[in-house]
Amino acid sequence: MITYRRFPTIAFAILTALSSTVVAQQASQMPGDNAALRYWSAFAQMQDSTVTAEQAKGLQAILDGVAPYSDVNYRELVERNRRAVETLQRGTTLPRCDWGVEYQLGPEAPVDYVRRALALGRLNVLYAYRQLASGNRSGGMRTLAGGIRFSHDVAGGGTLIAGVAAKTLMVAHLRAVDFAARTQALASEEKTLLSAQLDQIGPEGVDWHATMQREFEVLERSGARVPASLVELYGKTVQDAAQLPQLQQAIAGAPQAVASVIPRPQRVLEQKRELNERLREFRAMLR
Amino acid sequence: MHDPMDDDHQLELYLKRFRPLPPEPLLLPLPLPQREGPWSVFALRAGAVAWAVATTVLVLLLIPQFRHVPATPVGAEPITAGKANAMLVHAASWKEMIDDAGFAFRPPVKRMEPGRQSALEFLSQEELSK
């Protein structure tokens, strides 16, 4: 009897607890917490410049780590984009990043943010080089640490193109930190700063398995009838390269219409291996 | 409609092709007259060299001004998930695809025909709302 009498009170308490949990979850998903919105603001702030083919090659060489940054040549480009980079940096302090890709549109889903993110991330690297060259080492290291987080965010919720772009950006940032470390050994506070960022991006920096799953979702919506067993095997191969021969055999045996739209798995594994090696070296440097 | 961008482009091309001519040998009767000594020949040659150097410096100073032409603000064709998949499947090299400066730094822009302007640029003008 006592139990029955208390039932409304208990139910009310449960409902109150549930509703407060829902409210708390909604509060934690506020649009203001979404880094992607800040990154879009940064894209809007980007200032284009015309560059010659020679200058473009020079920029690529700097990002590839085979040529030193030249402030004389690129100061104007970097300074024109200072505000965009600063907005990017503020975005990297936010807890989550949701690009809101409309995957229900299938192959027509716009993913142009990837191209813009690639440009913005590269500007961030150049900005860091400029800071380092002008003696602002702490600023340069903060810029690079934020850039690592940004690179990770580029891949989040994206398809394979986002993963490949994120990996490219992350490697460029790690290379720039390596350059700074060779110029002058990393101080303990710099190691702490960079380690904190690494902790946030997970062991591999990019979730290749998730990007491939979304790639297959897009293919599915485009009408490509990829067998579920092949999708599953691809996912296993991304996590365990030993499955590659079996996967290659499965792709070769698939109908031409299917095989011709599946990105080559060995390329995905190459991207993953290269980033993992860079991250391993980087973590060793921070010890 | 006259397009100043085209003029700039033509002038830039002309300046890039421009090479100062080497000084030609002086067509003086030999032997040189007694009153034109070696000093006057030296002065002529020095003048020609100075002219060539000055012209070269002028050209080098002018070229950067033509490089910083404001970009035509017409966006590239947006990338979709399907196009991205096709790029990844067909690209000879993913690195080259990603590293392509046009992809990253300067999306391919359409040049405006003379007398036309970007509709997006027009719609984004502040004057429109006044």
mmCIF file of N, CA, C and O in Angstrom, chain B residues 35-91:
data_model
loop_
_atom_site.group_PDB
_atom_site.id
_atom_site.type_symbol
_atom_site.label_atom_id
_atom_site.label_comp_id
_atom_site.label_asym_id
_atom_site.label_seq_id
_atom_site.Cartn_x
_atom_site.Cartn_y
_atom_site.Cartn_z
ATOM 1 N N ARG B 35 89.698 63.957 -82.532
ATOM 2 C CA ARG B 35 89.102 64.709 -81.420
ATOM 3 C C ARG B 35 88.212 63.825 -80.518
ATOM 4 O O ARG B 35 87.881 64.188 -79.418
ATOM 5 N N GLU B 36 87.730 62.593 -81.016
ATOM 6 C CA GLU B 36 86.935 61.707 -80.162
ATOM 7 C C GLU B 36 87.833 60.636 -79.551
ATOM 8 O O GLU B 36 88.075 59.602 -80.149
ATOM 9 N N GLY B 37 88.303 60.918 -78.447
ATOM 10 C CA GLY B 37 89.241 60.036 -77.775
ATOM 11 C C GLY B 37 88.545 58.852 -77.124
ATOM 12 O O GLY B 37 87.322 58.715 -77.215
ATOM 13 N N PRO B 38 89.249 57.967 -76.473
ATOM 14 C CA PRO B 38 88.658 56.791 -75.817
ATOM 15 C C PRO B 38 87.653 57.158 -74.728
ATOM 16 O O PRO B 38 86.762 56.387 -74.417
ATOM 17 N N TRP B 39 87.749 58.348 -74.174
ATOM 18 C CA TRP B 39 86.824 58.743 -73.116
ATOM 19 C C TRP B 39 85.402 58.919 -73.630
ATOM 20 O O TRP B 39 84.436 58.553 -72.952
ATOM 21 N N SER B 40 85.275 59.460 -74.861
ATOM 22 C CA SER B 40 83.915 59.663 -75.390
ATOM 23 C C SER B 40 83.257 58.316 -75.724
ATOM 24 O O SER B 40 82.056 58.122 -75.534
ATOM 25 N N VAL B 41 84.023 57.347 -76.226
ATOM 26 C CA VAL B 41 83.482 55.994 -76.489
ATOM 27 C C VAL B 41 83.030 55.359 -75.172
ATOM 28 O O VAL B 41 81.950 54.768 -75.056
ATOM 29 N N PHE B 42 83.852 55.496 -74.185
ATOM 30 C CA PHE B 42 83.508 54.951 -72.864
ATOM 31 C C PHE B 42 82.216 55.568 -72.329
ATOM 32 O O PHE B 42 81.347 54.871 -71.796
ATOM 33 N N ALA B 43 82.055 56.876 -72.531
ATOM 34 C CA ALA B 43 80.856 57.567 -72.029
ATOM 35 C C ALA B 43 79.601 57.067 -72.742
ATOM 36 O O ALA B 43 78.556 56.855 -72.108
ATOM 37 N N LEU B 44 79.722 56.820 -74.065
ATOM 38 C CA LEU B 44 78.569 56.311 -74.819
ATOM 39 C C LEU B 44 78.174 54.918 -74.334
ATOM 40 O O LEU B 44 76.998 54.605 -74.132
ATOM 41 N N ARG B 45 79.169 54.094 -74.147
ATOM 42 C CA ARG B 45 78.886 52.721 -73.682
ATOM 43 C C ARG B 45 78.288 52.736 -72.277
ATOM 44 O O ARG B 45 77.349 52.008 -71.968
ATOM 45 N N ALA B 46 78.863 53.569 -71.450
ATOM 46 C CA ALA B 46 78.346 53.648 -70.073
ATOM 47 C C ALA B 46 76.902 54.138 -70.071
ATOM 48 O O ALA B 46 76.063 53.660 -69.304
ATOM 49 N N GLY B 47 76.608 55.072 -70.960
ATOM 50 C CA GLY B 47 75.243 55.591 -71.063
ATOM 51 C C GLY B 47 74.269 54.509 -71.481
ATOM 52 O O GLY B 47 73.163 54.391 -70.926
ATOM 53 N N ALA B 48 74.691 53.689 -72.463
ATOM 54 C CA ALA B 48 73.832 52.604 -72.944
ATOM 55 C C ALA B 48 73.569 51.579 -71.849
ATOM 56 O O ALA B 48 72.440 51.101 -71.658
ATOM 57 N N VAL B 49 74.622 51.248 -71.113
ATOM 58 C CA VAL B 49 74.478 50.276 -70.019
ATOM 59 C C VAL B 49 73.552 50.840 -68.946
ATOM 60 O O VAL B 49 72.661 50.146 -68.431
ATOM 61 N N ALA B 50 73.733 52.117 -68.622
ATOM 62 C CA ALA B 50 72.887 52.749 -67.598
ATOM 63 C C ALA B 50 71.424 52.741 -68.028
ATOM 64 O O ALA B 50 70.517 52.490 -67.225
ATOM 65 N N TRP B 51 71.206 52.993 -69.331
ATOM 66 C CA TRP B 51 69.832 52.996 -69.854
ATOM 67 C C TRP B 51 69.206 51.602 -69.714
ATOM 68 O O TRP B 51 68.064 51.458 -69.279
ATOM 69 N N ALA B 52 69.997 50.580 -70.056
ATOM 70 C CA ALA B 52 69.494 49.205 -69.971
ATOM 71 C C ALA B 52 69.181 48.832 -68.530
ATOM 72 O O ALA B 52 68.132 48.235 -68.234
ATOM 73 N N VAL B 53 70.073 49.199 -67.620
ATOM 74 C CA VAL B 53 69.868 48.873 -66.204
ATOM 75 C C VAL B 53 68.625 49.591 -65.680
ATOM 76 O O VAL B 53 67.778 48.997 -64.996
ATOM 77 N N ALA B 54 68.494 50.867 -66.026
ATOM 78 C CA ALA B 54 67.337 51.646 -65.546
ATOM 79 C C ALA B 54 66.030 51.055 -66.056
ATOM 80 O O ALA B 54 65.037 50.951 -65.318
ATOM 81 N N THR B 55 66.024 50.636 -67.331
ATOM 82 C CA THR B 55 64.812 50.048 -67.909
ATOM 83 C C THR B 55 64.452 48.741 -67.199
ATOM 84 O O THR B 55 63.294 48.476 -66.869
ATOM 85 N N THR B 56 65.476 47.923 -66.956
ATOM 86 C CA THR B 56 65.238 46.642 -66.280
ATOM 87 C C THR B 56 64.663 46.863 -64.885
ATOM 88 O O THR B 56 63.701 46.201 -64.479
ATOM 89 N N VAL B 57 65.244 47.796 -64.151
ATOM 90 C CA VAL B 57 64.767 48.090 -62.796
ATOM 91 C C VAL B 57 63.315 48.564 -62.843
ATOM 92 O O VAL B 57 62.472 48.143 -62.040
ATOM 93 N N LEU B 58 63.012 49.415 -63.815
ATOM 94 C CA LEU B 58 61.653 49.937 -63.949
ATOM 95 C C LEU B 58 60.650 48.811 -64.194
ATOM 96 O O LEU B 58 59.579 48.745 -63.579
ATOM 97 N N VAL B 59 61.043 47.905 -65.092
ATOM 98 C CA VAL B 59 60.165 46.774 -65.415
ATOM 99 C C VAL B 59 59.938 45.913 -64.172
ATOM 100 O O VAL B 59 58.812 45.529 -63.849
ATOM 101 N N LEU B 60 61.026 45.626 -63.447
ATOM 102 C CA LEU B 60 60.902 44.791 -62.244
ATOM 103 C C LEU B 60 60.042 45.453 -61.181
ATOM 104 O O LEU B 60 59.337 44.792 -60.422
ATOM 105 N N LEU B 61 60.094 46.769 -61.134
ATOM 106 C CA LEU B 61 59.263 47.475 -60.151
ATOM 107 C C LEU B 61 57.794 47.485 -60.547
ATOM 108 O O LEU B 61 56.910 47.468 -59.695
ATOM 109 N N LEU B 62 57.549 47.506 -61.844
ATOM 110 C CA LEU B 62 56.163 47.596 -62.307
ATOM 111 C C LEU B 62 55.432 46.257 -62.250
ATOM 112 O O LEU B 62 54.244 46.214 -61.970
ATOM 113 N N ILE B 63 56.151 45.170 -62.510
ATOM 114 C CA ILE B 63 55.496 43.857 -62.626
ATOM 115 C C ILE B 63 54.676 43.490 -61.389
ATOM 116 O O ILE B 63 53.519 43.077 -61.506
ATOM 117 N N PRO B 64 55.198 43.677 -60.136
ATOM 118 C CA PRO B 64 54.383 43.287 -58.977
ATOM 119 C C PRO B 64 53.054 44.021 -58.901
ATOM 120 O O PRO B 64 52.062 43.487 -58.415
ATOM 121 N N GLN B 65 53.011 45.260 -59.393
ATOM 122 C CA GLN B 65 51.748 45.990 -59.337
ATOM 123 C C GLN B 65 50.676 45.309 -60.173
ATOM 124 O O GLN B 65 49.489 45.357 -59.865
ATOM 125 N N PHE B 66 51.120 44.689 -61.255
ATOM 126 C CA PHE B 66 50.147 44.032 -62.124
ATOM 127 C C PHE B 66 49.776 42.647 -61.605
ATOM 128 O O PHE B 66 48.781 42.081 -61.995
ATOM 129 N N ARG B 67 50.642 42.112 -60.713
ATOM 130 C CA ARG B 67 50.325 40.788 -60.161
ATOM 131 C C ARG B 67 49.177 40.882 -59.173
ATOM 132 O O ARG B 67 48.431 39.965 -59.002
ATOM 133 N N HIS B 68 49.071 41.978 -58.453
ATOM 134 C CA HIS B 68 48.068 42.068 -57.391
ATOM 135 C C HIS B 68 46.750 42.617 -57.913
ATOM 136 O O HIS B 68 46.192 43.558 -57.373
ATOM 137 N N VAL B 69 46.316 42.038 -58.979
ATOM 138 C CA VAL B 69 45.015 42.408 -59.518
ATOM 139 C C VAL B 69 43.955 41.746 -58.645
ATOM 140 O O VAL B 69 44.072 40.566 -58.316
ATOM 141 N N PRO B 70 42.941 42.472 -58.196
ATOM 142 C CA PRO B 70 41.922 41.839 -57.358
ATOM 143 C C PRO B 70 41.291 40.647 -58.067
ATOM 144 O O PRO B 70 41.018 40.705 -59.261
ATOM 145 N N ALA B 71 41.102 39.579 -57.316
ATOM 146 C CA ALA B 71 40.545 38.365 -57.922
ATOM 147 C C ALA B 71 39.088 38.582 -58.307
ATOM 148 O O ALA B 71 38.364 39.298 -57.643
ATOM 149 N N THR B 72 38.693 37.953 -59.387
ATOM 150 C CA THR B 72 37.291 38.022 -59.778
ATOM 151 C C THR B 72 36.474 37.236 -58.765
ATOM 152 O O THR B 72 36.722 36.053 -58.563
ATOM 153 N N PRO B 73 35.536 37.844 -58.063
ATOM 154 C CA PRO B 73 34.876 37.166 -56.947
ATOM 155 C C PRO B 73 33.759 36.229 -57.373
ATOM 156 O O PRO B 73 32.637 36.347 -56.944
ATOM 157 N N VAL B 74 34.060 35.341 -58.240
ATOM 158 C CA VAL B 74 33.068 34.349 -58.641
ATOM 159 C C VAL B 74 33.554 33.005 -58.133
ATOM 160 O O VAL B 74 34.662 32.593 -58.438
ATOM 161 N N GLY B 75 32.758 32.356 -57.310
ATOM 162 C CA GLY B 75 33.195 31.111 -56.691
ATOM 163 C C GLY B 75 33.348 29.983 -57.690
ATOM 164 O O GLY B 75 32.750 30.001 -58.758
ATOM 165 N N ALA B 76 34.173 29.032 -57.317
ATOM 166 C CA ALA B 76 34.324 27.849 -58.161
ATOM 167 C C ALA B 76 33.079 26.990 -57.998
ATOM 168 O O ALA B 76 32.280 27.180 -57.094
ATOM 169 N N GLU B 77 32.955 26.048 -58.891
ATOM 170 C CA GLU B 77 31.832 25.129 -58.784
ATOM 171 C C GLU B 77 31.971 24.341 -57.483
ATOM 172 O O GLU B 77 33.033 23.769 -57.220
ATOM 173 N N PRO B 78 30.942 24.314 -56.644
ATOM 174 C CA PRO B 78 31.096 23.653 -55.351
ATOM 175 C C PRO B 78 31.346 22.152 -55.503
ATOM 176 O O PRO B 78 30.827 21.520 -56.424
ATOM 177 N N ILE B 79 32.115 21.634 -54.589
ATOM 178 C CA ILE B 79 32.381 20.193 -54.592
ATOM 179 C C ILE B 79 31.240 19.484 -53.871
ATOM 180 O O ILE B 79 30.794 19.933 -52.820
ATOM 181 N N THR B 80 30.795 18.416 -54.449
ATOM 182 C CA THR B 80 29.781 17.591 -53.784
ATOM 183 C C THR B 80 30.427 16.260 -53.391
ATOM 184 O O THR B 80 31.532 15.932 -53.859
ATOM 185 N N ALA B 81 29.713 15.529 -52.564
ATOM 186 C CA ALA B 81 30.240 14.235 -52.109
ATOM 187 C C ALA B 81 30.484 13.307 -53.300
ATOM 188 O O ALA B 81 31.476 12.567 -53.333
ATOM 189 N N GLY B 82 29.603 13.361 -54.291
ATOM 190 C CA GLY B 82 29.758 12.508 -55.470
ATOM 191 C C GLY B 82 30.968 12.893 -56.302
ATOM 192 O O GLY B 82 31.729 12.035 -56.762
ATOM 193 N N LYS B 83 31.176 14.199 -56.485
ATOM 194 C CA LYS B 83 32.345 14.659 -57.254
ATOM 195 C C LYS B 83 33.632 14.318 -56.520
ATOM 196 O O LYS B 83 34.636 13.965 -57.140
ATOM 197 N N ALA B 84 33.588 14.468 -55.210
ATOM 198 C CA ALA B 84 34.778 14.148 -54.413
ATOM 199 C C ALA B 84 35.131 12.668 -54.565
ATOM 200 O O ALA B 84 36.299 12.304 -54.706
ATOM 201 N N ASN B 85 34.104 11.827 -54.558
ATOM 202 C CA ASN B 85 34.338 10.389 -54.741
ATOM 203 C C ASN B 85 34.968 10.127 -56.108
ATOM 204 O O ASN B 85 35.941 9.371 -56.218
ATOM 205 N N ALA B 86 34.434 10.792 -57.143
ATOM 206 C CA ALA B 86 34.979 10.593 -58.497
ATOM 207 C C ALA B 86 36.435 11.049 -58.567
ATOM 208 O O ALA B 86 37.277 10.400 -59.213
ATOM 209 N N MET B 87 36.736 12.166 -57.902
ATOM 210 C CA MET B 87 38.118 12.657 -57.899
ATOM 211 C C MET B 87 39.052 11.641 -57.253
ATOM 212 O O MET B 87 40.139 11.367 -57.751
ATOM 213 N N LEU B 88 38.597 11.084 -56.133
ATOM 214 C CA LEU B 88 39.444 10.130 -55.414
ATOM 215 C C LEU B 88 39.637 8.837 -56.200
ATOM 216 O O LEU B 88 40.689 8.215 -56.145
ATOM 217 N N VAL B 89 38.599 8.440 -56.906
ATOM 218 C CA VAL B 89 38.680 7.184 -57.662
ATOM 219 C C VAL B 89 39.571 7.344 -58.896
ATOM 220 O O VAL B 89 40.356 6.460 -59.226
ATOM 221 N N HIS B 90 39.476 8.506 -59.563
ATOM 222 C CA HIS B 90 40.149 8.665 -60.851
ATOM 223 C C HIS B 90 41.496 9.401 -60.776
ATOM 224 O O HIS B 90 42.251 9.363 -61.746
ATOM 225 N N ALA B 91 41.782 10.087 -59.677
ATOM 226 C CA ALA B 91 43.029 10.859 -59.610
ATOM 227 C C ALA B 91 44.225 9.924 -59.690
ATOM 228 O O ALA B 91 44.247 8.873 -59.040
#
